[in-house]
Coordinates of C-alpha atoms in Angstrom, one line a residue:
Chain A
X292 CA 224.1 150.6 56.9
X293 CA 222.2 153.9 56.0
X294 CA 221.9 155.3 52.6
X295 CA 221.7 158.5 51.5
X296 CA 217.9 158.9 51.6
X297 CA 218.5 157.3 55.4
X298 CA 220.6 159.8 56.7
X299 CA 218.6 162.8 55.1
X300 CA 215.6 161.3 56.6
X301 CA 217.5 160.9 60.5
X302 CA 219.0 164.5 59.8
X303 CA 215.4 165.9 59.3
X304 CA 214.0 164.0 62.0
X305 CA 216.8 164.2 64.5
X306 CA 215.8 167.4 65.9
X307 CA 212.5 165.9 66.7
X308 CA 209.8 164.7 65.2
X309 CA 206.9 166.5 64.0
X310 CA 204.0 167.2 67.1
X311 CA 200.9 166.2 64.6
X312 CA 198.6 163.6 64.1
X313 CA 200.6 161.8 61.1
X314 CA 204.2 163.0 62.1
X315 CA 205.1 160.2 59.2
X316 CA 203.4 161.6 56.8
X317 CA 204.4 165.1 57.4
X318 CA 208.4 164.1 57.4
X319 CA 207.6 162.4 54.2
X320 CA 206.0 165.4 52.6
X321 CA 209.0 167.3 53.6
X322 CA 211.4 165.3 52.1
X323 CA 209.3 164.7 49.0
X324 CA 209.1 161.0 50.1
X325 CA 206.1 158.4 50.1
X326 CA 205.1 157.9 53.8
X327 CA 205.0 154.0 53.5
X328 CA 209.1 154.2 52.3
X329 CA 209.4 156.9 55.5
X330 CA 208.0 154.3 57.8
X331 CA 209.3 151.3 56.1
X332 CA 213.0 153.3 56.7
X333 CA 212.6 153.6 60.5
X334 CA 211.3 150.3 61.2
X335 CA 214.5 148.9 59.3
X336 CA 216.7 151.5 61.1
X337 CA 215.4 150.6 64.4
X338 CA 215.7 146.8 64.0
X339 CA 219.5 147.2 62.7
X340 CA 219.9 149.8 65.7
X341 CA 221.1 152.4 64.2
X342 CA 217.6 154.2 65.4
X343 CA 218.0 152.9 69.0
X344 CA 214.3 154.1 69.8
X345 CA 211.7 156.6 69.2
X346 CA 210.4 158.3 72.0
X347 CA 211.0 160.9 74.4
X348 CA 214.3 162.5 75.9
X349 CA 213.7 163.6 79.3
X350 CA 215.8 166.5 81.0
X351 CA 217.0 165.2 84.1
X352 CA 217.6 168.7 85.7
X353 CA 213.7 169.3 84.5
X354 CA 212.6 166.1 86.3
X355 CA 214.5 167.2 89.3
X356 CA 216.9 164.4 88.4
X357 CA 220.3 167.8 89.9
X358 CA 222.2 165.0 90.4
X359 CA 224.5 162.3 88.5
X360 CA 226.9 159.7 89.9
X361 CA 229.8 158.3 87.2
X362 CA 230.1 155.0 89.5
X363 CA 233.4 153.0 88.5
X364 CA 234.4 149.6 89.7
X365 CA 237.6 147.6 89.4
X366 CA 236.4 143.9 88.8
X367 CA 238.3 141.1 87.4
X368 CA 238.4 141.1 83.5
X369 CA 237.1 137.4 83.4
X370 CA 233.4 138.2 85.2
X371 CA 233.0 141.9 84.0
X372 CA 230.6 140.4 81.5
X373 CA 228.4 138.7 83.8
X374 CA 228.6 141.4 86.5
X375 CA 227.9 144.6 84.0
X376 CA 224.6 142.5 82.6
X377 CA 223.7 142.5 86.2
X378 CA 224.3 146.1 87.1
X379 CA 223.2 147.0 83.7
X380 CA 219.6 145.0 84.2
X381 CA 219.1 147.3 87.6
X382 CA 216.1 149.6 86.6
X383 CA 218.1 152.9 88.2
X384 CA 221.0 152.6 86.0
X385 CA 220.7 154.5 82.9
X386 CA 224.2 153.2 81.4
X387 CA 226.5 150.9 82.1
X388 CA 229.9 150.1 80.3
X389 CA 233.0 148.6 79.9
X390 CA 235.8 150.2 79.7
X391 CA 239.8 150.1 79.0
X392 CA 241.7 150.9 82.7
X393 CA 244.5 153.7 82.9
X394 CA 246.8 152.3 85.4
X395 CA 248.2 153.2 87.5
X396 CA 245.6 156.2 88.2
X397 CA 242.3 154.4 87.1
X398 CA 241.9 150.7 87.6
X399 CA 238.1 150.8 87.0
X400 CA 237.0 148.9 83.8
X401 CA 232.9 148.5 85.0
X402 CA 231.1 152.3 84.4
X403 CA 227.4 152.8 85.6
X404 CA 225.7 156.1 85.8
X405 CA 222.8 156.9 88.8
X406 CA 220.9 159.9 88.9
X407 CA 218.6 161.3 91.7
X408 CA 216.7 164.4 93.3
X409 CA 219.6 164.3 96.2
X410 CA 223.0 163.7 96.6
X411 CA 221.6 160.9 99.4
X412 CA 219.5 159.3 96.8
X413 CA 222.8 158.6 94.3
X414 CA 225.2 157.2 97.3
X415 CA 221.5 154.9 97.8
X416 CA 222.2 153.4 94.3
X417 CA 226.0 153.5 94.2
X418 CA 225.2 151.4 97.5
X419 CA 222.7 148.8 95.7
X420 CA 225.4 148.5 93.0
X421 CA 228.3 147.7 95.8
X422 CA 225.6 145.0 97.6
X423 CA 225.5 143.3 94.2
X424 CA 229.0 143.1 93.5
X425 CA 230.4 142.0 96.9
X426 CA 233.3 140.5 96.7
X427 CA 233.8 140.6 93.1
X428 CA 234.7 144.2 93.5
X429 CA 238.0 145.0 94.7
X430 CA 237.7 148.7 94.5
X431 CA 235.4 151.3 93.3
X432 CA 234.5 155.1 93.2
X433 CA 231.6 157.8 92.6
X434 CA 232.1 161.0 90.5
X435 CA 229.5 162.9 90.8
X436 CA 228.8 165.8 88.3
X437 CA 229.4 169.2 89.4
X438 CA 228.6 170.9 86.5
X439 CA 227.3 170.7 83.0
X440 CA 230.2 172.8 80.4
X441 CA 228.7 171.7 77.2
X442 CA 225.2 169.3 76.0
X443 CA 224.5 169.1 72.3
X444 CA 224.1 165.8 71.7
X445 CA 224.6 163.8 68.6
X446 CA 224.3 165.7 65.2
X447 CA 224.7 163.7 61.7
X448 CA 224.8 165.8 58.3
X449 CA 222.3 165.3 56.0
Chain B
X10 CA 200.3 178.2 83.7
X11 CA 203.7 176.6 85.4
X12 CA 205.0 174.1 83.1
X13 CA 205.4 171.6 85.9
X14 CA 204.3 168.1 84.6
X15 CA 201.1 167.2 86.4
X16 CA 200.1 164.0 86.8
X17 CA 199.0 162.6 83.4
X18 CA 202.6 164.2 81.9
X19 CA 204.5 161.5 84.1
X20 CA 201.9 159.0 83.2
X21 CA 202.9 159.9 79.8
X22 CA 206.6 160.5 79.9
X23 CA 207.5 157.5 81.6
X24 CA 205.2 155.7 78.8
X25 CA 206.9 157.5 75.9
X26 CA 210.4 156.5 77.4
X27 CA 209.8 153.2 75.6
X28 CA 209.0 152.7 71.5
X29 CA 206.9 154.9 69.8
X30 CA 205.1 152.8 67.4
X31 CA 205.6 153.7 63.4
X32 CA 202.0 153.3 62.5
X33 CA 199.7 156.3 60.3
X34 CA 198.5 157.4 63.6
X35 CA 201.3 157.1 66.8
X36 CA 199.3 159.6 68.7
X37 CA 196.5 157.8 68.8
X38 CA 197.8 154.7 69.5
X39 CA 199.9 155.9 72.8
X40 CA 196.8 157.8 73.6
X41 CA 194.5 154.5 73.4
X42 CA 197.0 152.3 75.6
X43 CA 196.8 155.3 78.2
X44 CA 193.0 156.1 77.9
X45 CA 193.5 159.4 76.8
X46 CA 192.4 161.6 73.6
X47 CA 194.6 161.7 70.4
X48 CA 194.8 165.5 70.4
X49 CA 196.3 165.6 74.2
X50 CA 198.6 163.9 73.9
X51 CA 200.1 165.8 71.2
X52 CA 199.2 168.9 73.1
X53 CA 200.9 167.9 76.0
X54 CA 204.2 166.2 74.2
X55 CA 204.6 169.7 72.6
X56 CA 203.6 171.8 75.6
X57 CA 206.8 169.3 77.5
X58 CA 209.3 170.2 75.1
X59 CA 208.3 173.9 75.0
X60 CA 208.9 174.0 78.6
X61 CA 212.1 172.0 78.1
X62 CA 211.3 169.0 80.5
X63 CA 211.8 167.1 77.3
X64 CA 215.0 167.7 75.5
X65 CA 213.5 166.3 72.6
X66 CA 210.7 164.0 71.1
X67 CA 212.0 161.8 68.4
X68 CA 214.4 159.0 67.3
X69 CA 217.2 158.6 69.5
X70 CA 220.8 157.7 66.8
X71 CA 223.3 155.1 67.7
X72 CA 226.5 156.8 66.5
X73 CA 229.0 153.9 65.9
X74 CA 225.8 152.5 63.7
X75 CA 226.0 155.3 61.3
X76 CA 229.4 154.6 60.7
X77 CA 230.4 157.6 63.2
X78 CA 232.6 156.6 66.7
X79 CA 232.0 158.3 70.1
X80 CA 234.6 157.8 72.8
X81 CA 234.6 159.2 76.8
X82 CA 237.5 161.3 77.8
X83 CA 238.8 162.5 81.1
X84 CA 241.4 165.6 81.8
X85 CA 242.7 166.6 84.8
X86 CA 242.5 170.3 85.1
X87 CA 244.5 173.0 86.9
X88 CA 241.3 174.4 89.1
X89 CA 242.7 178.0 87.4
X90 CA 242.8 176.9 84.0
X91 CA 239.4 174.9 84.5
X92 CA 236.8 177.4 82.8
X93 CA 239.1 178.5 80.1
X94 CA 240.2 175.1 79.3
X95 CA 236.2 174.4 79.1
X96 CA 235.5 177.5 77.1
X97 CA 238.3 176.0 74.7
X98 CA 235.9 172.4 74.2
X99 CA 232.9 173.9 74.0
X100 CA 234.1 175.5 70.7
X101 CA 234.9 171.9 69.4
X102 CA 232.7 170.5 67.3
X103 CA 233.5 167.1 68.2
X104 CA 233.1 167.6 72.0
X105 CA 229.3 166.5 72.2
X106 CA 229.1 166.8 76.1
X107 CA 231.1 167.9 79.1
X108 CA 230.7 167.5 82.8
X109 CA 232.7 168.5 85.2
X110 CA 233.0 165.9 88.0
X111 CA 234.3 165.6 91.5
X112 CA 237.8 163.8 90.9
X113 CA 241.6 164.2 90.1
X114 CA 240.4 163.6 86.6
X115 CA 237.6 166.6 87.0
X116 CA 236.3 167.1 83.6
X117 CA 234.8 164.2 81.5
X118 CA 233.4 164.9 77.7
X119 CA 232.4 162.5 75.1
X120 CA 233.8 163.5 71.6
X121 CA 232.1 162.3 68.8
X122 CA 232.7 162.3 64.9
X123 CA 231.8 161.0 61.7
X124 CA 233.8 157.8 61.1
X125 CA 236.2 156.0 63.9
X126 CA 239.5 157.5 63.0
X127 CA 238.1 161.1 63.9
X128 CA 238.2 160.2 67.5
X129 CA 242.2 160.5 67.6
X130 CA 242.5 163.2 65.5
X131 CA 240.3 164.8 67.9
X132 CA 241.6 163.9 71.2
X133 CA 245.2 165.2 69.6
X134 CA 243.8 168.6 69.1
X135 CA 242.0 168.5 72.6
X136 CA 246.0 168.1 73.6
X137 CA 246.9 170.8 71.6
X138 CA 245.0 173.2 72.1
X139 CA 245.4 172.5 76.0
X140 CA 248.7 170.9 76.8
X141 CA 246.9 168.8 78.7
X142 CA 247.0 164.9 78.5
X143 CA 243.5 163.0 76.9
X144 CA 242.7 159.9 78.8
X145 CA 240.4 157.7 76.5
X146 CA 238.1 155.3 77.8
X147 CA 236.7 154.3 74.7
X148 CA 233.1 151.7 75.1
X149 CA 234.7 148.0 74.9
X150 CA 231.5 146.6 75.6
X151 CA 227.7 148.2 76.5
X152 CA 225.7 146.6 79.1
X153 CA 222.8 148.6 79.1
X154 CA 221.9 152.0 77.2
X155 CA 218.2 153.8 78.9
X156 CA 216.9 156.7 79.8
X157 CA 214.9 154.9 82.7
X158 CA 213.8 158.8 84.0
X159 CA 210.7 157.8 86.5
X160 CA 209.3 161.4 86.1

């Protein structure tokens, strides 16, 4: 679990990190910490996960990535394991879940999201992702975003 | 200049979609593997972000590993309540995105907060303030968590 020094480091660092030659060093001198401890910090975040990676965040819309399928599939509860590790090791799918149902309106428990430049290239993928569940999917569905209303992101306190 | 990524940006955003190392001199080290100069590749990380084809450059958090709990949540709107209704989330503080989407259920937002039990106490006001019923679809299980942009 973090401490208190971990979570003022992530809270100075979550914004992004420093553009310079020894971004380490300059978070440490910010937070009047010694640059081995900063480094010694993230490498124990990031192998406890709480630091899932370093690295860079890409804006989709940037990239020309307009468009995002929510694909949702009812499979049975005994091979959802073994079929979301499938769908989740396809390189286009960016994240996949399990999730609870809401019956009678949503009997979906397997979530994977798609992006693409067009609205052909997501019903592609949502396609690839029907191939490989065959018959273990008895009914699915694509939601495709219409609009962003809100993207901050995650924010601890310091 | 256009701030379109030219070749060499792709090379290096789909290279920096992986780990940056934690070593005295990260820079250098991506620009090495890529065969390009230290100094670029800081020039062109920072020119990326400036131009806001990169959200961010930095560590990405795991909520629930803080001790904090994110959960997805659907409403289905009235289409002429729908921007007031968003107007109303975007003020929340726990409401970290929202997407409208193309379904009964047309707008989906992740809320998340500081420690697990937030989460209801959240969705509660989201059915407050709206009148309108919170389906949770909390994570049971994650498969795969990327940002696998080719760029």
């Amino acid at each position: 679990m973090a401490d208190d020094t971990d979570r003022r480091l992530l809270a100075a660092v979550q914004a992004g990190l420093p553009l310079v030659r020894e971004p380490y060093r300059a978070v440490a001198e910010r937070l009047g910490l010694d640059k081995a401890d900063v480094m010694a910090r993230l490498e124990r975040l990031l192998a406890s996960g709480a630091v899932r990676r370093i690295g860079a965040v890409p804006n989709h819309y940037r990239l020309g990535l307009v468009h995002n399928g929510m694909t949702v599939w009812d499979v049975a509860d005994a091979e959802v394991d073994r079929l979301g590790a499938a769908v989740g090791a396809l390189d286009f799918v960016t994240h996949c879940y399990r999730r609870p149902r809401a019956l009678p309106l949503w009997p979906y428990n397997l979530f994977a999201m798609v992006h693409g430049r067009t609205e052909g290239e997501i019903d592609d993928k949502r396609s690839v992702i029907a191939c490989l569940l065959g018959d273990d999917c008895r009914t699915s569905d694509m939601l495709p975003s219409t609009r962003i209303l809100k993207k901050t992101g995650l924010r601890i306190g310091a | 200049m256009t701030g379109a990524p030219d070749a060499v940006d792709r090379r290096l955003i789909n290279a920096l979609q992986g780990g940056f190392p934690v070593v005295p001199r990260p820079f250098a080290a991506v620009a090495e593997a890529l065969g390009l100069d230290e100094d670029d590749v800081i020039g062109r990380i920072a020119r990326l972000v400036e131009a806001g084809i990169l959200s961010r450059f930095g560590p990405m958090l795991d909520a629930e590993r803080l001790g904090g709990a994110v959960c997805l949540c659907a409403l289905a709107v009235p289409p002429e309540r729908f921007d007031v209704v968003a107007a109303m989330l975007a003020d929340m503080p726990a409401v970290a995105h929202n997407y409208e989407r193309r379904h009964a259920l047309n707008m989906w937002f992740v809320l998340a907060t500081e420690t697990p039990q937030g989460i209801e106490a959240a969705a509660r006001a989201v059915e407050a303030a709206t009148g309108l019923a919170v389906a949770r679809f909390p994570k049971e299980r994650e498969y795969f968590i990327g940002m696998r942009v080719e760029a």
